[in-house]
Coordinates of C-alpha atoms in Angstrom, one line a residue:
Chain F
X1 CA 30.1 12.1 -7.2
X2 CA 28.1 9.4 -7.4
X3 CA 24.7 11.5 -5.8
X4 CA 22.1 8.4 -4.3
X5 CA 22.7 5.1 -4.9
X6 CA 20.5 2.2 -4.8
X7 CA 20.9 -1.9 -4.9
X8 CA 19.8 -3.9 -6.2
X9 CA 18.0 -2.6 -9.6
X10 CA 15.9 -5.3 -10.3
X11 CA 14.3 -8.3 -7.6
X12 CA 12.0 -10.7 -7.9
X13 CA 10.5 -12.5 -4.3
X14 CA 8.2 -15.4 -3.7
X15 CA 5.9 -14.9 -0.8
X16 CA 7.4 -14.8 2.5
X17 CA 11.2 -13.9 1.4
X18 CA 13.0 -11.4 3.1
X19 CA 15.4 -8.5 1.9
X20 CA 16.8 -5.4 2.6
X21 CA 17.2 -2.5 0.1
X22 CA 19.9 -0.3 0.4
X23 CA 20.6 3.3 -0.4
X24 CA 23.8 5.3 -0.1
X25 CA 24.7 8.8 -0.6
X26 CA 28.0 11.0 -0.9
X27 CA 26.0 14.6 -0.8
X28 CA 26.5 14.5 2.8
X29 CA 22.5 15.3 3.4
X30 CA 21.1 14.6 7.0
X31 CA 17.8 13.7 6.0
X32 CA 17.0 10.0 3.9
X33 CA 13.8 9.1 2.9
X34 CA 12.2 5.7 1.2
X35 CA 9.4 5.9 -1.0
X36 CA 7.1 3.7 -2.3
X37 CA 5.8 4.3 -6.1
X38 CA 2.7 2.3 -7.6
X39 CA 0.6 3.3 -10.9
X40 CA -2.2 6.1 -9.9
X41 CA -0.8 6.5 -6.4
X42 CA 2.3 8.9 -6.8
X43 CA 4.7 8.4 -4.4
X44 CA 4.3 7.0 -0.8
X45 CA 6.7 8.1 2.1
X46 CA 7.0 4.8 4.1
X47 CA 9.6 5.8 6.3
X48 CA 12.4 8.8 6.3
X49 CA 15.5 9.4 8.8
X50 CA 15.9 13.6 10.1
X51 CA 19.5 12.8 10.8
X52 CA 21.8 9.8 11.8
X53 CA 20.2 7.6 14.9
X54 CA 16.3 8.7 14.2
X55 CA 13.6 7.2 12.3
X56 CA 10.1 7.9 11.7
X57 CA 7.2 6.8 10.3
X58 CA 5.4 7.8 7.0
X59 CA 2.1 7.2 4.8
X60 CA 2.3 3.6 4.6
X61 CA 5.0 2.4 7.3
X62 CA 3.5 -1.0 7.7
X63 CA 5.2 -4.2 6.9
X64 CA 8.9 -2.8 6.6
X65 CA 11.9 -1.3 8.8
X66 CA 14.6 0.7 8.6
X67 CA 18.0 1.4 9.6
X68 CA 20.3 4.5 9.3
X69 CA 23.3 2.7 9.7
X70 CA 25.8 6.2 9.5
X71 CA 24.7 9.3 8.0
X72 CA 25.9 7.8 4.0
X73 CA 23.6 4.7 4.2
X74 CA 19.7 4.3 4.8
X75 CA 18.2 0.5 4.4
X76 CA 14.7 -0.9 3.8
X77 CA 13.9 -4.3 5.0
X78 CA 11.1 -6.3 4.2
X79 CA 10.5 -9.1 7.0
X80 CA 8.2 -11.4 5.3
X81 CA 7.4 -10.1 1.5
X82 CA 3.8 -10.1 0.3
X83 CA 2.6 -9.5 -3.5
X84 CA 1.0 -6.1 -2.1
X85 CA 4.6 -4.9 -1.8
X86 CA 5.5 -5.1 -5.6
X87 CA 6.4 -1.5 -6.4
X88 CA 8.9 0.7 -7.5
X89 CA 11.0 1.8 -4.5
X90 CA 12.5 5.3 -3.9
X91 CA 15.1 6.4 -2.2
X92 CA 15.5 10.4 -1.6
X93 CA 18.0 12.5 0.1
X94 CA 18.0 16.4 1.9
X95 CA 19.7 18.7 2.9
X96 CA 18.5 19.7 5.7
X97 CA 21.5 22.0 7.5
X98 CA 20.8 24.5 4.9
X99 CA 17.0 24.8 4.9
X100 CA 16.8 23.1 1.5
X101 CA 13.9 21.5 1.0
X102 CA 14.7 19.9 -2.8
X103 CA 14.6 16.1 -2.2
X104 CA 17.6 14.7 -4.6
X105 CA 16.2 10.7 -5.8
X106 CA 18.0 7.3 -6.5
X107 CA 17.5 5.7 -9.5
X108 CA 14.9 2.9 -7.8
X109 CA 14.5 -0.6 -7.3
X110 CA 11.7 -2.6 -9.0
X111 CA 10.4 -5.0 -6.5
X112 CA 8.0 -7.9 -7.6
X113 CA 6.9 -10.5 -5.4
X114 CA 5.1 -13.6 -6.7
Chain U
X1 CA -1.7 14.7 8.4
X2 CA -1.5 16.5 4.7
X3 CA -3.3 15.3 2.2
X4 CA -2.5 16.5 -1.9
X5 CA -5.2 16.5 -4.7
X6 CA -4.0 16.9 -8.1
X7 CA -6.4 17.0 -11.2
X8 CA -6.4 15.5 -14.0
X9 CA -4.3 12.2 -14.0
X10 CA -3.6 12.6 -17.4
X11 CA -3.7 15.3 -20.2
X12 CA -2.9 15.5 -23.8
X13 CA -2.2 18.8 -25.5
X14 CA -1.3 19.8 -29.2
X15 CA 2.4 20.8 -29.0
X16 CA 2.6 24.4 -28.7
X17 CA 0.0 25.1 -26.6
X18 CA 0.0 25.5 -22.9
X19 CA -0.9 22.7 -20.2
X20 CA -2.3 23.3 -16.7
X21 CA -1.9 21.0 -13.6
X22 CA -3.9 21.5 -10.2
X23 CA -3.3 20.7 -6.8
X24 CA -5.0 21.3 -3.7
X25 CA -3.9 20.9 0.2
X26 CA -4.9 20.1 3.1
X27 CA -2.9 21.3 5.8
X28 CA -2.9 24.8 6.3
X29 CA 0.7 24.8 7.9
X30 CA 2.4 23.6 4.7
X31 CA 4.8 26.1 3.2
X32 CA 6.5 24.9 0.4
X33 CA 5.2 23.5 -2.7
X34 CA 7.6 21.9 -5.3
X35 CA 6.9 19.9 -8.5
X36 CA 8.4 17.2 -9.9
X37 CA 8.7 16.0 -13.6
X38 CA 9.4 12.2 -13.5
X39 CA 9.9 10.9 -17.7
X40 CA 9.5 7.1 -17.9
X41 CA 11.8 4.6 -15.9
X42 CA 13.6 7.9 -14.7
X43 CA 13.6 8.8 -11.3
X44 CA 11.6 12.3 -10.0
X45 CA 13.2 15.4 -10.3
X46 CA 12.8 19.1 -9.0
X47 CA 11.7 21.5 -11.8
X48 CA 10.1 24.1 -9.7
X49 CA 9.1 24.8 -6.1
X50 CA 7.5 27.8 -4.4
X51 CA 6.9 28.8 -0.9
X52 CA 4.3 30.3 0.8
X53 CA 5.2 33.8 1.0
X54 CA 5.2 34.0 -2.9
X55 CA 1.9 33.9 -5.0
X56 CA 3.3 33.0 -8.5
X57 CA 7.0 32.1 -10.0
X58 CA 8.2 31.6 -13.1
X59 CA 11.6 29.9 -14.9
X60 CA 11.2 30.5 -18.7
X61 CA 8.3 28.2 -20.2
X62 CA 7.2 26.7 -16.4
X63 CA 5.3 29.3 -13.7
X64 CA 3.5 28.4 -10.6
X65 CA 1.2 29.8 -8.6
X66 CA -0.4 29.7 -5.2
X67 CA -3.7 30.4 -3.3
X68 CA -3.1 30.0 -0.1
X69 CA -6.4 31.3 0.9
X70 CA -7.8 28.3 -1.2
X71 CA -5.1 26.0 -0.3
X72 CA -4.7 25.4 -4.3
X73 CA -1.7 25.7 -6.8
X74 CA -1.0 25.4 -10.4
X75 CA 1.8 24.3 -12.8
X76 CA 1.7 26.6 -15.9
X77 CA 3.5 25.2 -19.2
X78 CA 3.7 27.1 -22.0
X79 CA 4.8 26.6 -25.6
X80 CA 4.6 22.8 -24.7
X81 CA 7.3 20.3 -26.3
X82 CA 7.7 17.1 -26.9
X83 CA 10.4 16.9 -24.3
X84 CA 7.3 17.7 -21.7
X85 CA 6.1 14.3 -22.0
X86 CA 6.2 13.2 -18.7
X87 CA 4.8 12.1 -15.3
X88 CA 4.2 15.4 -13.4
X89 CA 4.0 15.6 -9.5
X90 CA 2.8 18.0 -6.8
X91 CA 4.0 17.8 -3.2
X92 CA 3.5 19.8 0.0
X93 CA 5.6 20.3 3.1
X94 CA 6.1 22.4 6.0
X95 CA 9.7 23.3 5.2
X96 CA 11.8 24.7 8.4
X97 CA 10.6 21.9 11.0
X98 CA 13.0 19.0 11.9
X99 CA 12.4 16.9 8.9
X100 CA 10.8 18.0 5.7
X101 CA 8.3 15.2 5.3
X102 CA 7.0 15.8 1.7
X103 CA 3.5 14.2 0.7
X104 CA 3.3 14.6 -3.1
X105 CA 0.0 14.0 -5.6
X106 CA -1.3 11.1 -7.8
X107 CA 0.4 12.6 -10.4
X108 CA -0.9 13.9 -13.7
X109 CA 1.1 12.3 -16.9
X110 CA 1.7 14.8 -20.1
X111 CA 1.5 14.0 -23.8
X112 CA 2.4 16.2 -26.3
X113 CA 0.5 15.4 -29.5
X114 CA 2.5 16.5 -32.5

């Protein structure tokens, strides 16, 4: 098993690009979360997903969407990048159906945008 | 919403010795309180949790405890190694409801000083 997954490792933006980061997972979890992760601030919640077809906002929602496209796959998508979005970026999954609260992580994406 | 304190941001003990880690809360409805050891370029991961109707826990060298009166808890390592170094985070949740939104701490990073 593979756990959480997330592509690309490494991307590098000018200014008013667009992408979209994805995250898969094979634990069957209902719950995905994306975090945000900058020096001195710990990690951010920007948006998480309670089960396949919802979405809500975190901490620091603004300037991004997401999509729970089934209940494997959760993507982040940055509309018009901005150097203020150059972070590490999480991705998180739980198991919710058994009352599990430990969130399992993806290895990250480094984001920098020039 | 929550909001999680955690003291100090960094802290450098002689190996052997023991290492504390606060956190204070915000939200008196929070429940469950893990911690999460995140060692360079690594993503987080879970080495303890506790919930709210427990006032200390243990798992060999790591223990944690809870005020809930004072809305604070600790991370207790004893016997520290070099293996400790790390980035170490606090989070609070309210575990149970529809989606266990997590907000974790600044994070507190570990050296052990041979």
């Amino acid at each position: 098993n593979a756990g959480v997954t997330q592509t690309p490792k490494f991307q590098v933006l000018k200014t008013g690009q667009s992408m979209t980061l994805q995250c898969a997972q094979d634990m069957n979890h209902n719950s995905m979360y994306w975090y945000r992760q900058d020096p001195g601030m710990g990690l951010r919640l920007i948006y998480y997903s309670a089960s396949e077809g919802t979405t809500d906002k975190g901490e620091v929602p603004n300037g991004y969407n997401v999509s729970r496209l089934n209940k494997r796959e959760f993507s982040l998508r940055l509309e018009s990048a901005a150097p203020s979005q150059t972070s590490v970026y999480f991705c998180a999954t739980q198991d919710r159906d058994r009352a599990a609260n430990e969130q399992f992580f993806g290895p990250g994406t480094r984001l920098t945008v020039l | 919403g929550e909001n999680v304190e955690q003291h100090p941001s960094t802290l450098s003990v002689q190996e052997g010795d023991s290492a504390v880690i606060k956190c204070t809360y915000s939200d008196s409805a929070s429940n469950y309180f893990p911690w999460y050891k995140q060692e360079l370029g690594k993503r987080p991961q879970l080495i303890i949790d506790i919930r709210s109707n427990v006032g200390e826990k243990k798992d060999q060298r790591i223990a944690v405890t809870l005020n809930k009166t004072a809305k604070h808890f600790s991370l207790h390592i004893t016997e520290t190694q070099p293996e400790d170094s790390a980035v170490y985070f606090c989070a609070a949740s309210t575990a149970g409801s529809s989606a266990s939104k997590i907000i974790f701490g600044s994070g507190t990073r570990l050296s052990i000083r041979p």
